[in-house]
PDB file of C-alpha atoms and ligand atoms in Angstrom:
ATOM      1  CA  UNK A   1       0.000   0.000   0.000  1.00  0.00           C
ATOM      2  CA  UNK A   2       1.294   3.668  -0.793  1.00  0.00           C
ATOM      3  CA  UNK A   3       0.093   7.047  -0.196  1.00  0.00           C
ATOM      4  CA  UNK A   4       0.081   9.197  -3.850  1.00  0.00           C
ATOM      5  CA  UNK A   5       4.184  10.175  -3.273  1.00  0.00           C
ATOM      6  CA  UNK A   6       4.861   6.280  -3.278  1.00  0.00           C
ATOM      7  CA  UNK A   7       5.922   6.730   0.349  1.00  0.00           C
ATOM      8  CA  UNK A   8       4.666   3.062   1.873  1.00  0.00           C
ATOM      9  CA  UNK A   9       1.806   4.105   4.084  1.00  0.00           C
ATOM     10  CA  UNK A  10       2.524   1.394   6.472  1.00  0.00           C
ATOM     11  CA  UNK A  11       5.709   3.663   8.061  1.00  0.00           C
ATOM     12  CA  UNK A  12       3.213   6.262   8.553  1.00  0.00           C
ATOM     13  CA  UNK A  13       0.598   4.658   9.921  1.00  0.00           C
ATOM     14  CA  UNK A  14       0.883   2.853  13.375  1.00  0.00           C
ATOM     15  CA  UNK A  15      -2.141   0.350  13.862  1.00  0.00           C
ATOM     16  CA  UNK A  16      -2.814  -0.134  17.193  1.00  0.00           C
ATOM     17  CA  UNK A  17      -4.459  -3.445  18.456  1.00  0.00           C
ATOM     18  CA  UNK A  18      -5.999  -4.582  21.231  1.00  0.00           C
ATOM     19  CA  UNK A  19      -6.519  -8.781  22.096  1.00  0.00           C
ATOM     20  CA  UNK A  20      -9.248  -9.164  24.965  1.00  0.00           C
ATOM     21  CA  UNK A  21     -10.255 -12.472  26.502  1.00  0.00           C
ATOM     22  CA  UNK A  22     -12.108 -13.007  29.773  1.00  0.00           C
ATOM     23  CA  UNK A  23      -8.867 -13.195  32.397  1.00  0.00           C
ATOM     24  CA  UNK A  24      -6.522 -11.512  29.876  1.00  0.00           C
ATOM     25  CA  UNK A  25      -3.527 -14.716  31.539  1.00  0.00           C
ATOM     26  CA  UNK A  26      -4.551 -17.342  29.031  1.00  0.00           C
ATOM     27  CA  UNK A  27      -5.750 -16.695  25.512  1.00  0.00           C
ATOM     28  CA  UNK A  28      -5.384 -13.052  24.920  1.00  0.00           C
ATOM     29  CA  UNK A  29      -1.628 -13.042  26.401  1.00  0.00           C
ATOM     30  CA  UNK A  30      -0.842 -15.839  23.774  1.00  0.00           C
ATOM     31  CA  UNK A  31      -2.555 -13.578  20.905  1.00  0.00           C
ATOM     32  CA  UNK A  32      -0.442 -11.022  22.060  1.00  0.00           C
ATOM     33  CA  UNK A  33       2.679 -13.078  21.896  1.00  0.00           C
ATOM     34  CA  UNK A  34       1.969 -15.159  18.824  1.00  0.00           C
ATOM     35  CA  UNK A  35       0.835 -11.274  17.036  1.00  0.00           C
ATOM     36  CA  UNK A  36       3.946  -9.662  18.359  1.00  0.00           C
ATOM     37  CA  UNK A  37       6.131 -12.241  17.330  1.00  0.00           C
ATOM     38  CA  UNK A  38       5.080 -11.915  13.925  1.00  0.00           C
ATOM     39  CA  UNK A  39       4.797  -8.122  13.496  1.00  0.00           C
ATOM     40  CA  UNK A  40       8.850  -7.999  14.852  1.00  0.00           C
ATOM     41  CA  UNK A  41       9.706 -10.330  11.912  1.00  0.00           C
ATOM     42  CA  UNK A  42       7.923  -8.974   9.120  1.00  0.00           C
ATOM     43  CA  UNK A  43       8.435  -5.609  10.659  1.00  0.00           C
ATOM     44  CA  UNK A  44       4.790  -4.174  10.796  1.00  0.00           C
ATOM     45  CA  UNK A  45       4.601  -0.929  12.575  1.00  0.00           C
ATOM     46  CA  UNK A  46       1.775  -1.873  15.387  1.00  0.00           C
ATOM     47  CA  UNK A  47       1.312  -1.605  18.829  1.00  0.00           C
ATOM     48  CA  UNK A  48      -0.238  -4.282  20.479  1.00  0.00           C
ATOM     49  CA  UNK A  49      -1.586  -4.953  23.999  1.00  0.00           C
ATOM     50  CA  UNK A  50      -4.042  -7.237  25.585  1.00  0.00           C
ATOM     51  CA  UNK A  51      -6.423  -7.385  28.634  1.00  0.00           C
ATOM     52  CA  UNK A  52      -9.266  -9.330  30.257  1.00  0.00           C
ATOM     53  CA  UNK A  53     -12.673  -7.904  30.379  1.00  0.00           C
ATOM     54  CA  UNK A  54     -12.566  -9.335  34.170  1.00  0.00           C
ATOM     55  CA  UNK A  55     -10.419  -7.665  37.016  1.00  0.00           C
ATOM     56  CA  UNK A  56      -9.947 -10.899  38.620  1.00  0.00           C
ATOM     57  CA  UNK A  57      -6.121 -11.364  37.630  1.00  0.00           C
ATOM     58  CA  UNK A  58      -5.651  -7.727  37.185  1.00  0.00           C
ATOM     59  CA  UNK A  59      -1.088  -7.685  37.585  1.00  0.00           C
ATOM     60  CA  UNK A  60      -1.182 -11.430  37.152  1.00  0.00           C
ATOM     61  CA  UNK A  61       1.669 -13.081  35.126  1.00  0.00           C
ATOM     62  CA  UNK A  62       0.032 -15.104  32.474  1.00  0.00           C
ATOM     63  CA  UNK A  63      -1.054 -18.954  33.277  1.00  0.00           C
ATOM     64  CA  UNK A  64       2.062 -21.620  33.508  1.00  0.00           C
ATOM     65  CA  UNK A  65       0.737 -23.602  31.180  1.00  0.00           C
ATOM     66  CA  UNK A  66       0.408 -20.437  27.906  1.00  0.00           C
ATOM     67  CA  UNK A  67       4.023 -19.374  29.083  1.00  0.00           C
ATOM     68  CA  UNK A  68       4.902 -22.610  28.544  1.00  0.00           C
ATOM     69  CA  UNK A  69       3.162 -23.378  25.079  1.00  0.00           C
ATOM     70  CA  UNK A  70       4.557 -20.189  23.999  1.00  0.00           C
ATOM     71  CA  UNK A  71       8.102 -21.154  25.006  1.00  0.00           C
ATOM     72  CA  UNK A  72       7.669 -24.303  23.313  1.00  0.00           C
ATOM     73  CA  UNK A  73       7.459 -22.158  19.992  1.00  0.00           C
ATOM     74  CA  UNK A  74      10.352 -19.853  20.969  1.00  0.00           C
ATOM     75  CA  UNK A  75       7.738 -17.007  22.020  1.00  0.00           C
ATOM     76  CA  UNK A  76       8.569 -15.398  25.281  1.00  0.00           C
ATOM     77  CA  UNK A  77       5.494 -13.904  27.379  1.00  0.00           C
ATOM     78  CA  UNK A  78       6.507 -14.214  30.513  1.00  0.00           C
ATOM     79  CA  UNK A  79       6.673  -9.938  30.343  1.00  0.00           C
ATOM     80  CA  UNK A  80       2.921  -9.311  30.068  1.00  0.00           C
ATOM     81  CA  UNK A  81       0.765  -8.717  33.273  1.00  0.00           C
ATOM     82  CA  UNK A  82      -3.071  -9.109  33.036  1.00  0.00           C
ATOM     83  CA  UNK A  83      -5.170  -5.728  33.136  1.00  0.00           C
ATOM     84  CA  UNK A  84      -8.643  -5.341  32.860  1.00  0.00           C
ATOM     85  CA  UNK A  85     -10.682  -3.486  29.750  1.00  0.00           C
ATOM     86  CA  UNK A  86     -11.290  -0.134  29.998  1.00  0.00           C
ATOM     87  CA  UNK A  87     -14.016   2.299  28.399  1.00  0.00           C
ATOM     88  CA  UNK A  88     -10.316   4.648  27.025  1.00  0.00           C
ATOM     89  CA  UNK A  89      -9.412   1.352  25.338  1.00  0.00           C
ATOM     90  CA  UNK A  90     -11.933   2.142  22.688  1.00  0.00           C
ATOM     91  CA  UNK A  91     -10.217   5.423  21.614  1.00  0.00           C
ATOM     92  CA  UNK A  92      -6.983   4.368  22.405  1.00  0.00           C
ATOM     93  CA  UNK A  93      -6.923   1.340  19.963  1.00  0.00           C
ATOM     94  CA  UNK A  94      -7.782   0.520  16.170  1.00  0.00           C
ATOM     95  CA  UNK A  95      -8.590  -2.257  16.409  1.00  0.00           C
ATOM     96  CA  UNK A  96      -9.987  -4.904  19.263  1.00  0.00           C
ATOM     97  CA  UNK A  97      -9.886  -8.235  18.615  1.00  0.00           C
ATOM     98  CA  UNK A  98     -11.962 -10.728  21.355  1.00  0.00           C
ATOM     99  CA  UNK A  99     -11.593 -14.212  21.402  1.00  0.00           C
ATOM    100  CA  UNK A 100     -15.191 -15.419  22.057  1.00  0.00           C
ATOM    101  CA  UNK A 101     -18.800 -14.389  21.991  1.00  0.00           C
ATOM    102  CA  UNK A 102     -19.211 -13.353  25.717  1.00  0.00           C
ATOM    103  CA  UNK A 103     -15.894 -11.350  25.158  1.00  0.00           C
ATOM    104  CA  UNK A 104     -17.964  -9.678  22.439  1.00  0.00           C
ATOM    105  CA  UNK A 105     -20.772  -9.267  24.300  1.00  0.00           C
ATOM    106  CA  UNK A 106     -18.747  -7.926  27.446  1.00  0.00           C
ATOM    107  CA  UNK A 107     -16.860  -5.108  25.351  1.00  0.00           C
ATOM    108  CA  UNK A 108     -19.894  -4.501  23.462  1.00  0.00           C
ATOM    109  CA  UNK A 109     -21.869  -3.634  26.719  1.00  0.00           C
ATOM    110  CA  UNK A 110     -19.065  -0.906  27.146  1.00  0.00           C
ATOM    111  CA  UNK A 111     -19.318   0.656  24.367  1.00  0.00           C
ATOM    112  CA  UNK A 112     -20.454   4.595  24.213  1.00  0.00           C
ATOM    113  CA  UNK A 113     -20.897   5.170  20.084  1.00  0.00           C
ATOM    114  CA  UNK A 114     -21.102   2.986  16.921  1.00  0.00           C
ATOM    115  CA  UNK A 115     -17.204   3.956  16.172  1.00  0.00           C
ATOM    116  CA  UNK A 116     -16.071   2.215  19.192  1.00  0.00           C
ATOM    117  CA  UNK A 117     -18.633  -0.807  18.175  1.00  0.00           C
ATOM    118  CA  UNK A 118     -16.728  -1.375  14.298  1.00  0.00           C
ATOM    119  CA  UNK A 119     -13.574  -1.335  16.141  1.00  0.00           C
ATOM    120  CA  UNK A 120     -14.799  -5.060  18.094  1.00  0.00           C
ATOM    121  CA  UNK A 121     -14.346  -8.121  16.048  1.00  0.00           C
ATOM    122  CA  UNK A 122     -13.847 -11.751  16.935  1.00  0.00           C
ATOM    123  CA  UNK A 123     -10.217 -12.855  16.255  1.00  0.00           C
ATOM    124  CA  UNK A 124     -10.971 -15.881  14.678  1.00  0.00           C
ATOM    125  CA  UNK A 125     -13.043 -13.998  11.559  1.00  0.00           C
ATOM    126  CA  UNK A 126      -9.330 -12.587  10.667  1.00  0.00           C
ATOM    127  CA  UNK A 127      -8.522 -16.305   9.831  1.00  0.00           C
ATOM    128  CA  UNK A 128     -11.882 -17.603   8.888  1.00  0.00           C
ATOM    129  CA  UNK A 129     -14.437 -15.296   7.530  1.00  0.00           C
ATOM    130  CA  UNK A 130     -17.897 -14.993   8.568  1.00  0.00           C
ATOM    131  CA  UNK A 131     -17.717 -18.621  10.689  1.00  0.00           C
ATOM    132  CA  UNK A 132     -17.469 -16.545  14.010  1.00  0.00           C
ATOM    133  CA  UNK A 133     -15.805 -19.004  15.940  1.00  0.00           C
ATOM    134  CA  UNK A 134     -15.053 -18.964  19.290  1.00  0.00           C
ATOM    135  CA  UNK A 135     -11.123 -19.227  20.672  1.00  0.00           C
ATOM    136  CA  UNK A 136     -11.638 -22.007  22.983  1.00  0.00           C
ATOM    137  CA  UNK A 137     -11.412 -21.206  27.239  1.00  0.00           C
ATOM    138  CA  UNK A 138      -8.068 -23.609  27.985  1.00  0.00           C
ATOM    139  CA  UNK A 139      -8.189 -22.214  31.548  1.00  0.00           C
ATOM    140  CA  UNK A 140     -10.400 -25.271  32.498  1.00  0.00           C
ATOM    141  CA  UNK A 141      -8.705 -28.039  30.966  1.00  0.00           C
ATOM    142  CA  UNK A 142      -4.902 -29.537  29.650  1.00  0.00           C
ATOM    143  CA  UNK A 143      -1.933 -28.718  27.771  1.00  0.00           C
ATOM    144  CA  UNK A 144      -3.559 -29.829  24.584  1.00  0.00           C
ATOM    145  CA  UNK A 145      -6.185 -26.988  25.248  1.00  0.00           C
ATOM    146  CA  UNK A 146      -3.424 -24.547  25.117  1.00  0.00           C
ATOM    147  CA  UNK A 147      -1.742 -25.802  21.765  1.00  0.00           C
ATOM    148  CA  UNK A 148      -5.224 -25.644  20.000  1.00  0.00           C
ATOM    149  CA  UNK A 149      -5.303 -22.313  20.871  1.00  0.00           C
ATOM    150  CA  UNK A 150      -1.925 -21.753  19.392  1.00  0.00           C
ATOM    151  CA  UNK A 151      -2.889 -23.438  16.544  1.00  0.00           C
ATOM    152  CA  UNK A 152      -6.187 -21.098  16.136  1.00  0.00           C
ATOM    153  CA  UNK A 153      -4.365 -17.561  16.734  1.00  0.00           C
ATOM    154  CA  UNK A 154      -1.621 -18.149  14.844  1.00  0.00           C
ATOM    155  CA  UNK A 155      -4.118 -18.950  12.238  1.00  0.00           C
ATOM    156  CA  UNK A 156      -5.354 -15.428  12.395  1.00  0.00           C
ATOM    157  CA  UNK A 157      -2.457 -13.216  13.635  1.00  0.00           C
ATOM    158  CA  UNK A 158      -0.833 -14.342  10.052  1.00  0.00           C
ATOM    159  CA  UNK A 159      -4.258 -13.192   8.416  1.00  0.00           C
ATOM    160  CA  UNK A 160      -4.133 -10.059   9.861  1.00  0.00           C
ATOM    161  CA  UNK A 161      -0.222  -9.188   9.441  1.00  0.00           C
ATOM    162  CA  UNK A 162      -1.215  -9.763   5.508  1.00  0.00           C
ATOM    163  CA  UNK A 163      -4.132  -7.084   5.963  1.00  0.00           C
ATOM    164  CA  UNK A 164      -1.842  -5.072   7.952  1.00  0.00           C
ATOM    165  CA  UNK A 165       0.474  -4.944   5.223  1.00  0.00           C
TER     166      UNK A 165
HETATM  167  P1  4NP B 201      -8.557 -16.400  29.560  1.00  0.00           P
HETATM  168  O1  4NP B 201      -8.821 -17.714  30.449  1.00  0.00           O
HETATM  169  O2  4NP B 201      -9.855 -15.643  29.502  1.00  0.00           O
HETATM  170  O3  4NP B 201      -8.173 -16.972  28.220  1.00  0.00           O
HETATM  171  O4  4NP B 201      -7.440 -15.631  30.234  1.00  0.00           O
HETATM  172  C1  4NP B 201      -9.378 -17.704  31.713  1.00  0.00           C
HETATM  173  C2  4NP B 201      -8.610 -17.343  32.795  1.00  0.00           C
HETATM  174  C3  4NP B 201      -9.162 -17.383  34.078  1.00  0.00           C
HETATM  175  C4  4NP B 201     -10.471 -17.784  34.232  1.00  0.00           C
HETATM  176  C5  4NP B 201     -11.255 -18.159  33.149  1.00  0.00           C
HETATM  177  C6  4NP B 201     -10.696 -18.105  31.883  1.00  0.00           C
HETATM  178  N1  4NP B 201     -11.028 -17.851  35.553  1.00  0.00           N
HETATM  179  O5  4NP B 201     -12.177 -18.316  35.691  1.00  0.00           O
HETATM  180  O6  4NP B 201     -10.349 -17.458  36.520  1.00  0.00           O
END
């Protein structure tokens, strides 16, 4: 993409983006991880954050069992502490990607104006139009819970680095 000098828009324009799950330690930290991963290597100029839509492990570390999923795939997370959504998210971001329909429903309820509402999209519509799936809760169950979920945002953080680009 290019603005009408040629200049590449892309080094003008920073996107910023915003994962969201319910906790903000499991699936949205690994979005975060998987997304940032990929923007550093392809060199995408976006800012990226998560959080949780619940306060309940508001300065948390993210869960064991994603750190160690991640690390698995030479991802490190063990930086990012859990916050919870705010109402300023919606202005300060470009985009908000949740990972399930109650996520949805949660930031929608929070919303002020339709511009904050086209900003809210589930993650997994990046990777598979339309089908609005769900990103699994792993909180509840094993290790192979957590590598699905790998599986399923990687899936769509490599969708939206190509839209990004
Ligand atoms: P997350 O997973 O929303 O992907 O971070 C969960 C983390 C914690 C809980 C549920 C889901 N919890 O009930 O504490």
């Amino acid at each position: 993409m290019s603005g009408n000098s040629g200049f590449p828009l892309f080094l003008l324009t920073m996107q910023k983006i915003l994962f969201v799950c319910l906790g903000n330690i499991c699936r949205s930290p690994m979005a975060h991880g998987v997304f940032r991963d990929i923007a550093c290597t392809q060199k995408l100029n976006v800012e990226i954050d998560s959080a949780g839509t619940s306060d309940h492990h508001t300065g948390e570390a993210p869960d064991s069992r994603a750190v160690s999923t991640m690390a698995n795939k030479n991802i490190d997370i063990t930086d990012l502490r859990a916050r919870q959504f705010t109402r300023e998210d919606f202005d300060r971001f470009d985009f908000i990607y949740v990972m399930d329909d109650s996520n949805y429903k949660n930031v929608i309820a929070l919303a002020s104006n339709q511009s904050h509402r086209n900003k809210v999209t589930l993650f997994l519509n990046e990777a598979f139009p339309g089908k609005n799936q769900n990103v699994p809760d792993p909180y509840f169950g094993g290790d192979e819970g957590f590598e699905h979920v790998y599986e399923l945002i990687t899936a769509a953080s490599l969708s939206l680095a190509e839209k990004l680009k």
